[in-house]
mmCIF file with all atom_site columns, C-alpha atoms in Angstrom:
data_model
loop_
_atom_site.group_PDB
_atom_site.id
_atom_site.type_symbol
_atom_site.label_atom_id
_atom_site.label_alt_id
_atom_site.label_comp_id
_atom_site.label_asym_id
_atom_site.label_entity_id
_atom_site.label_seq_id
_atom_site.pdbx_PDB_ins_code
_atom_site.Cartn_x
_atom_site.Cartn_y
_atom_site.Cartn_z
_atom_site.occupancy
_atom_site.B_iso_or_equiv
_atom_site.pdbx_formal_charge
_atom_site.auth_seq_id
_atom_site.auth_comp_id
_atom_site.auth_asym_id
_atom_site.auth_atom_id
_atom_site.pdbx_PDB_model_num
ATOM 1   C CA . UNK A 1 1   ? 8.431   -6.470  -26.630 1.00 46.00 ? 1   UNK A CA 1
ATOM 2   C CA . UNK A 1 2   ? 8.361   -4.161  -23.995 1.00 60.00 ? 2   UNK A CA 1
ATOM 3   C CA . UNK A 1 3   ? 7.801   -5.520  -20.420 1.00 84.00 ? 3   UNK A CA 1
ATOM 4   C CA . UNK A 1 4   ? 5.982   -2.234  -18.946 1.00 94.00 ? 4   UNK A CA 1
ATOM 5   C CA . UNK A 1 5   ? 2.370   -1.644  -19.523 1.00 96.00 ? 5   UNK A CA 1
ATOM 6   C CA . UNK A 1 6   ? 0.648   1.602   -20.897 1.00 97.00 ? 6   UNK A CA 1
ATOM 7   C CA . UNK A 1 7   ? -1.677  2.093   -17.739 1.00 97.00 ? 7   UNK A CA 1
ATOM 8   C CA . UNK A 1 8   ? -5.155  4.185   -18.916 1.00 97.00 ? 8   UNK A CA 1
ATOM 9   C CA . UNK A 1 9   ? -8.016  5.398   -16.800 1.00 94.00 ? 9   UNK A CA 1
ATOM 10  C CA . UNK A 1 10  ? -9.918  2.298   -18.498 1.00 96.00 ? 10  UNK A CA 1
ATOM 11  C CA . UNK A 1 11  ? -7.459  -0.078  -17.410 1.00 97.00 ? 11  UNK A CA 1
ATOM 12  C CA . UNK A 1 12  ? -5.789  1.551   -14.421 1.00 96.00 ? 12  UNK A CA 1
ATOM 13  C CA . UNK A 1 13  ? -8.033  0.550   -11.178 1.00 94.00 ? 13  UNK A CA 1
ATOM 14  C CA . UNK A 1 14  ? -8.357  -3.347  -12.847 1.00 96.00 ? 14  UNK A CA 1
ATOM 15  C CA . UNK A 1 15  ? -3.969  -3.201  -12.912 1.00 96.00 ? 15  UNK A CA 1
ATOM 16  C CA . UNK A 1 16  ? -3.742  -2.021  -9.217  1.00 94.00 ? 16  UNK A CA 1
ATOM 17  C CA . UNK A 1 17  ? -6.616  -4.542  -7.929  1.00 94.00 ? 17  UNK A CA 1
ATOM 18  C CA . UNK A 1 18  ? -5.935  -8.254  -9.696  1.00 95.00 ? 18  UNK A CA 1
ATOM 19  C CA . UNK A 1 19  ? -1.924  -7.215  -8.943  1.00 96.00 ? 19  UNK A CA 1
ATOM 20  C CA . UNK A 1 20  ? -0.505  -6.985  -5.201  1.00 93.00 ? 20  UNK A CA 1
ATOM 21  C CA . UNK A 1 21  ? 2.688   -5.069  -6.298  1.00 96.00 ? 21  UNK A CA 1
ATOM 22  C CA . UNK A 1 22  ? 2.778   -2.619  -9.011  1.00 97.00 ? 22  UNK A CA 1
ATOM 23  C CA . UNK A 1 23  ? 4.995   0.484   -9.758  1.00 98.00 ? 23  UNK A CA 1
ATOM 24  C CA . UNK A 1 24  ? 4.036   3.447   -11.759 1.00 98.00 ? 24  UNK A CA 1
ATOM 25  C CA . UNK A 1 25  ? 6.017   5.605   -13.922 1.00 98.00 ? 25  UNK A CA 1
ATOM 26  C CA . UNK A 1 26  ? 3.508   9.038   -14.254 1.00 98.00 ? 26  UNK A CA 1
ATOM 27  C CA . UNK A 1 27  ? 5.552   10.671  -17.231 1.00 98.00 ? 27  UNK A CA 1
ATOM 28  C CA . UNK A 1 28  ? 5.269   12.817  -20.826 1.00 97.00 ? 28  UNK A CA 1
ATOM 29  C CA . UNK A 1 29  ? 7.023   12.809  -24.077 1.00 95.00 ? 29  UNK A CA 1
ATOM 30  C CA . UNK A 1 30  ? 8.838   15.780  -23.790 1.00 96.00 ? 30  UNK A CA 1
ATOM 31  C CA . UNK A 1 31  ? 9.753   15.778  -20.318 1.00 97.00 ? 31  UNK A CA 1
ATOM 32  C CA . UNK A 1 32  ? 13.745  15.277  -20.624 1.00 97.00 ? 32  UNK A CA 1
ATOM 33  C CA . UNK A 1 33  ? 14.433  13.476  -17.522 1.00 97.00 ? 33  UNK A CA 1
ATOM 34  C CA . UNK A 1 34  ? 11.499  11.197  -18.457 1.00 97.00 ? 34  UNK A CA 1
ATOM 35  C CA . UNK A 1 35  ? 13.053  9.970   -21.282 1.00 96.00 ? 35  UNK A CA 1
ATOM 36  C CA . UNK A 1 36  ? 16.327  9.574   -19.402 1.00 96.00 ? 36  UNK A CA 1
ATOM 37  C CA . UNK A 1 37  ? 14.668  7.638   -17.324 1.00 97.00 ? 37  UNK A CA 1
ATOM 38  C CA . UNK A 1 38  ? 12.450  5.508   -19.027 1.00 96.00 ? 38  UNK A CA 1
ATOM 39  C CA . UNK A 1 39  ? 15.174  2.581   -20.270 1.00 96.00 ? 39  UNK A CA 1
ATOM 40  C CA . UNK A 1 40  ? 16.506  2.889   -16.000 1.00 97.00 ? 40  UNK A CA 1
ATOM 41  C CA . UNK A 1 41  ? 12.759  1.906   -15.553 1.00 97.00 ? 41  UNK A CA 1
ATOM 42  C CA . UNK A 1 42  ? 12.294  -1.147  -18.558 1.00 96.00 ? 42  UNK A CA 1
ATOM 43  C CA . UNK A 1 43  ? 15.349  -2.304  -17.383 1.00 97.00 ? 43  UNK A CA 1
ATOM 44  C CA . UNK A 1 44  ? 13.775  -2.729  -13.648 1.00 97.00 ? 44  UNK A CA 1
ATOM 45  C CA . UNK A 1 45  ? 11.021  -4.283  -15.124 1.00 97.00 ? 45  UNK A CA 1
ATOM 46  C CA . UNK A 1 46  ? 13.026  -7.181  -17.316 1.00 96.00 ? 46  UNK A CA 1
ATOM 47  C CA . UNK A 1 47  ? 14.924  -7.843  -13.711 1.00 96.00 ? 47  UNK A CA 1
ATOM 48  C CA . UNK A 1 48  ? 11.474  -8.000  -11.720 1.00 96.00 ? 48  UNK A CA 1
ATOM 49  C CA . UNK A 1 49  ? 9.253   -10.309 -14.618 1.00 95.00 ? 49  UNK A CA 1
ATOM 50  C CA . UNK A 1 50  ? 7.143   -10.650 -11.251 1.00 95.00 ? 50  UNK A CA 1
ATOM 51  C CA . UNK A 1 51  ? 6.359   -6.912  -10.866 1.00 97.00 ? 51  UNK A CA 1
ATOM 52  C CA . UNK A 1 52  ? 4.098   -5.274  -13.257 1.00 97.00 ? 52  UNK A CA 1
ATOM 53  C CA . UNK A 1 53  ? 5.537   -2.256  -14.144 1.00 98.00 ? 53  UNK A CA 1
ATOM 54  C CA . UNK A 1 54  ? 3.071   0.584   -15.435 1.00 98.00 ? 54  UNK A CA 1
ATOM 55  C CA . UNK A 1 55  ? 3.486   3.763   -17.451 1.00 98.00 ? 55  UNK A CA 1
ATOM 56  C CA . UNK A 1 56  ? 0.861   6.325   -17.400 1.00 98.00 ? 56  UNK A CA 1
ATOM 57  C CA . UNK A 1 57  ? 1.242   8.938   -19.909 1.00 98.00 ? 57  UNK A CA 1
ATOM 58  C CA . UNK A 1 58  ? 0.407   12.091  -17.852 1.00 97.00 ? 58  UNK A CA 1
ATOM 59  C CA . UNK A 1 59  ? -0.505  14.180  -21.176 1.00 97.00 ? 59  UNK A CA 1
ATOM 60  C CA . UNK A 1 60  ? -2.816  11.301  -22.157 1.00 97.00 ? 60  UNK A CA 1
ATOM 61  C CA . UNK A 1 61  ? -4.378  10.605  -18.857 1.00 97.00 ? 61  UNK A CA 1
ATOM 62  C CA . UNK A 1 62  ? -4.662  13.961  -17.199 1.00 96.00 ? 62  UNK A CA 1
ATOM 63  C CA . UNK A 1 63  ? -7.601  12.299  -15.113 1.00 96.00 ? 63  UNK A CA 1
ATOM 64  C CA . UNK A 1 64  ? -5.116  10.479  -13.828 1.00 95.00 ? 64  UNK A CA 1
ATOM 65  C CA . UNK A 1 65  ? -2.386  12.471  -12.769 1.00 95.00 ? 65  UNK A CA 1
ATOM 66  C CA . UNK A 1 66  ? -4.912  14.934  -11.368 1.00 95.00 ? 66  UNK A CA 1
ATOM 67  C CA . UNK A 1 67  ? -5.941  11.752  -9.420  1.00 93.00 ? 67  UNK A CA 1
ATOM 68  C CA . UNK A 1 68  ? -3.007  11.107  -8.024  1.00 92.00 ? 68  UNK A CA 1
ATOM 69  C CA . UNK A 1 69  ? -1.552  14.447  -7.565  1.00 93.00 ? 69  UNK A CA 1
ATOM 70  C CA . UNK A 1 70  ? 1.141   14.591  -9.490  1.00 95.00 ? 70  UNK A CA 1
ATOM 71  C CA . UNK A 1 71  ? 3.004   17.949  -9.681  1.00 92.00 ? 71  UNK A CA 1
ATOM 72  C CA . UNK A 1 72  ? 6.157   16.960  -11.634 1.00 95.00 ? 72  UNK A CA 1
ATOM 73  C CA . UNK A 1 73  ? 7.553   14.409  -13.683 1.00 97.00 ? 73  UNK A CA 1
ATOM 74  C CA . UNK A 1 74  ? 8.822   11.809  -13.971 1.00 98.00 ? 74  UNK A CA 1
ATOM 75  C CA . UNK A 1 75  ? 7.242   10.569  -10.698 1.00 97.00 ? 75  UNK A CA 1
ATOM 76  C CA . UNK A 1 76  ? 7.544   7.639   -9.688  1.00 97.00 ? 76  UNK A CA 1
ATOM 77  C CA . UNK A 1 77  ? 4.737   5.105   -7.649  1.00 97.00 ? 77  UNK A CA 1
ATOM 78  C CA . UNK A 1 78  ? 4.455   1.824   -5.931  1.00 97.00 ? 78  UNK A CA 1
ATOM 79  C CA . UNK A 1 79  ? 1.350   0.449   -5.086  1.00 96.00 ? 79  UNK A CA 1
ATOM 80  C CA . UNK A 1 80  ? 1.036   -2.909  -2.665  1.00 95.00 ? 80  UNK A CA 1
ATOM 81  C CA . UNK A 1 81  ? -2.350  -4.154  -2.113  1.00 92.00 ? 81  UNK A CA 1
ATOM 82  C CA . UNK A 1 82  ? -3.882  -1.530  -3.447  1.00 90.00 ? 82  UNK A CA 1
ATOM 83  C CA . UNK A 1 83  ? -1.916  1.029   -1.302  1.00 91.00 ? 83  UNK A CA 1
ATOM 84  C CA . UNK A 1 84  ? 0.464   3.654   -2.385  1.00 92.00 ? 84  UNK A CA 1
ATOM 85  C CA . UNK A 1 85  ? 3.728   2.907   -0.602  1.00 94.00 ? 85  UNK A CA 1
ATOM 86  C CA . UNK A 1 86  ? 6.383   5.031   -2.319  1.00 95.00 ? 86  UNK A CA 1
ATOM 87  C CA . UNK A 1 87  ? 5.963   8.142   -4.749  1.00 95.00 ? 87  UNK A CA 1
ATOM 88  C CA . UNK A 1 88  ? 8.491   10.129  -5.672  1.00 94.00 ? 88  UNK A CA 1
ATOM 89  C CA . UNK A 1 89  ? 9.313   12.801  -8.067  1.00 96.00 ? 89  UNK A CA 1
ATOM 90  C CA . UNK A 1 90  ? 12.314  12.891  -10.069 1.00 96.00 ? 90  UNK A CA 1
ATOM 91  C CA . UNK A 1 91  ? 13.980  10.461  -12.205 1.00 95.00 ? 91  UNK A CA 1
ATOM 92  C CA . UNK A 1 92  ? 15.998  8.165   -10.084 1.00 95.00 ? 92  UNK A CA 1
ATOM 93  C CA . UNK A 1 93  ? 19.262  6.271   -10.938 1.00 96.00 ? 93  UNK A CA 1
ATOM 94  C CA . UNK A 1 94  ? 19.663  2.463   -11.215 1.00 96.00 ? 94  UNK A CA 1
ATOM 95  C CA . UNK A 1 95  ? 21.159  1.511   -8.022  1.00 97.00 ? 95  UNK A CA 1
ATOM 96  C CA . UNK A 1 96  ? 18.225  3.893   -6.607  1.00 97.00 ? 96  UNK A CA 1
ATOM 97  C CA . UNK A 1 97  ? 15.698  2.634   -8.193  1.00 97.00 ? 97  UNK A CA 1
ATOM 98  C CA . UNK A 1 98  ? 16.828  -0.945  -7.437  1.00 97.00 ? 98  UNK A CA 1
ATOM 99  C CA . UNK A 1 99  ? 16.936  0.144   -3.857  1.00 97.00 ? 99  UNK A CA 1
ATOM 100 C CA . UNK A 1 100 ? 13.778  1.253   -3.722  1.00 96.00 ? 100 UNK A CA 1
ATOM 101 C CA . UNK A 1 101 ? 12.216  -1.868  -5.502  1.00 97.00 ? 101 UNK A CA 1
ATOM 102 C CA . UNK A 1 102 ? 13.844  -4.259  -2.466  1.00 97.00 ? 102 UNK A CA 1
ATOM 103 C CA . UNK A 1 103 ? 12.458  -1.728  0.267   1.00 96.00 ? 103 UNK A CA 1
ATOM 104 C CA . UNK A 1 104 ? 9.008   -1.874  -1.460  1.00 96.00 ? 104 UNK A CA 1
ATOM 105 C CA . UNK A 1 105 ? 8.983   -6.068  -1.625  1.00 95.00 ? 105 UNK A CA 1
ATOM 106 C CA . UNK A 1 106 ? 10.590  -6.293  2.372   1.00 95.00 ? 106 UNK A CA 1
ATOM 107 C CA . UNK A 1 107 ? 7.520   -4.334  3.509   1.00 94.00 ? 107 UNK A CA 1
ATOM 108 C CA . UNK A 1 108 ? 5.142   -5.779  5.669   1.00 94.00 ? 108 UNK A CA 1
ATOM 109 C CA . UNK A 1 109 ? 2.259   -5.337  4.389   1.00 92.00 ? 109 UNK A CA 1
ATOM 110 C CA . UNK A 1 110 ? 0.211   -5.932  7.596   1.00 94.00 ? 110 UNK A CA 1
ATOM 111 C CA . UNK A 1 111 ? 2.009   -3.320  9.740   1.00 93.00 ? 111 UNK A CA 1
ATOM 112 C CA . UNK A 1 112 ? 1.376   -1.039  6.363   1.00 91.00 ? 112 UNK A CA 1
ATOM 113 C CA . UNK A 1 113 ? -2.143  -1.555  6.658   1.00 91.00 ? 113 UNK A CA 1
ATOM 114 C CA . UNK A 1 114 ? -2.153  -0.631  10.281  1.00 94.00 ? 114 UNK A CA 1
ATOM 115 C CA . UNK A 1 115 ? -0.497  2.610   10.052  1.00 91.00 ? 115 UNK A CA 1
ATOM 116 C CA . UNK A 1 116 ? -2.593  3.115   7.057   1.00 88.00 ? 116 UNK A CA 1
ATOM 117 C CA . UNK A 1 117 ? -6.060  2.684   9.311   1.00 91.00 ? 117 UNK A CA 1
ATOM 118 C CA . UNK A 1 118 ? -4.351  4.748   12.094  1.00 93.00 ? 118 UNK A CA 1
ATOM 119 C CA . UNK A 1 119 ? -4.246  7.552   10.249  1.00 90.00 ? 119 UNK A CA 1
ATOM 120 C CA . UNK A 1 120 ? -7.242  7.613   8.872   1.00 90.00 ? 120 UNK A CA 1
ATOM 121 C CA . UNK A 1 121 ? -8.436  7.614   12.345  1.00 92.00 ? 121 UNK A CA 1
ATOM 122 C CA . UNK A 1 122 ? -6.603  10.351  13.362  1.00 91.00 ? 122 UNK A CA 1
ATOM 123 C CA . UNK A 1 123 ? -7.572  12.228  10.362  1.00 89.00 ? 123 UNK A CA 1
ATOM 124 C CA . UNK A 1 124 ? -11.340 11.709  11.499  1.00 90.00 ? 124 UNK A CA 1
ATOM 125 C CA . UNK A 1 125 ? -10.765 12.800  14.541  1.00 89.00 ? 125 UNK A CA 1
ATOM 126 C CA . UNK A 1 126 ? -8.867  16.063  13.383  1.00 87.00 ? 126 UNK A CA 1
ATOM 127 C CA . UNK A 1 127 ? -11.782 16.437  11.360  1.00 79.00 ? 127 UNK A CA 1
ATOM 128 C CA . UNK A 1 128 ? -14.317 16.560  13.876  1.00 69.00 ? 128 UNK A CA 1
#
């Protein structure tokens, strides 16, 4: 059974709101380093059973990717309370990707938040 979930556009926004911490892996089928990746990234999600780990299938989900910007793949997302904390392309190593998963789960979410509404703010302003 595989612990990662095949995110859609019809299941995608009800993923990222009942679940505080949730990482995305935007790929394709015949992206190489995708498929390089992909066991890196079930692996990460048998070692986090807490996380939910998504997949979205960029070819099948275009809305999506076009959503999210995604330029390249295999990208990869993490999304705490609904906001995107990490994205970045390529497909990373183990000990990267582990990294990365510990940075994500140390944040605090509250100063997130803040810097979140800050820029917003500023970006008003600028827009003005």
């Amino acid at each position: 059974m595989s612990s990662t979930v095949e995110l859609t556009k019809e299941n995608f926004d009800e993923t990222v709101t009942e679940n505080d911490f949730v990482l995305i892996d935007f790929w394709a089928s015949w992206c190489g380093p995708c498929r390089q990746f992909a066991p890196v990234y079930e692996k990460a999600a048998e070692e986090n059973p807490d996380l939910v780990f998504g997949k979205v299938d960029t070819e099948a989900q275009p809305e999506l990717a076009a959503a999210f910007g995604i330029q390249s793949i295999p990208t990869l997302m993490i999304v705490r309370d609904r906001v995107a904390v990490f994205a970045q392309p390529g497909a990373l190593p183990e000990a990267a990707l582990t990294d990365v998963i510990g940075q994500a789960r140390g944040l605090d979410m509250d100063e997130v938040r803040k810097a979140v509404a800050t820029q917003q703010a500023q970006a008003e302003q600028d827009g003005q």
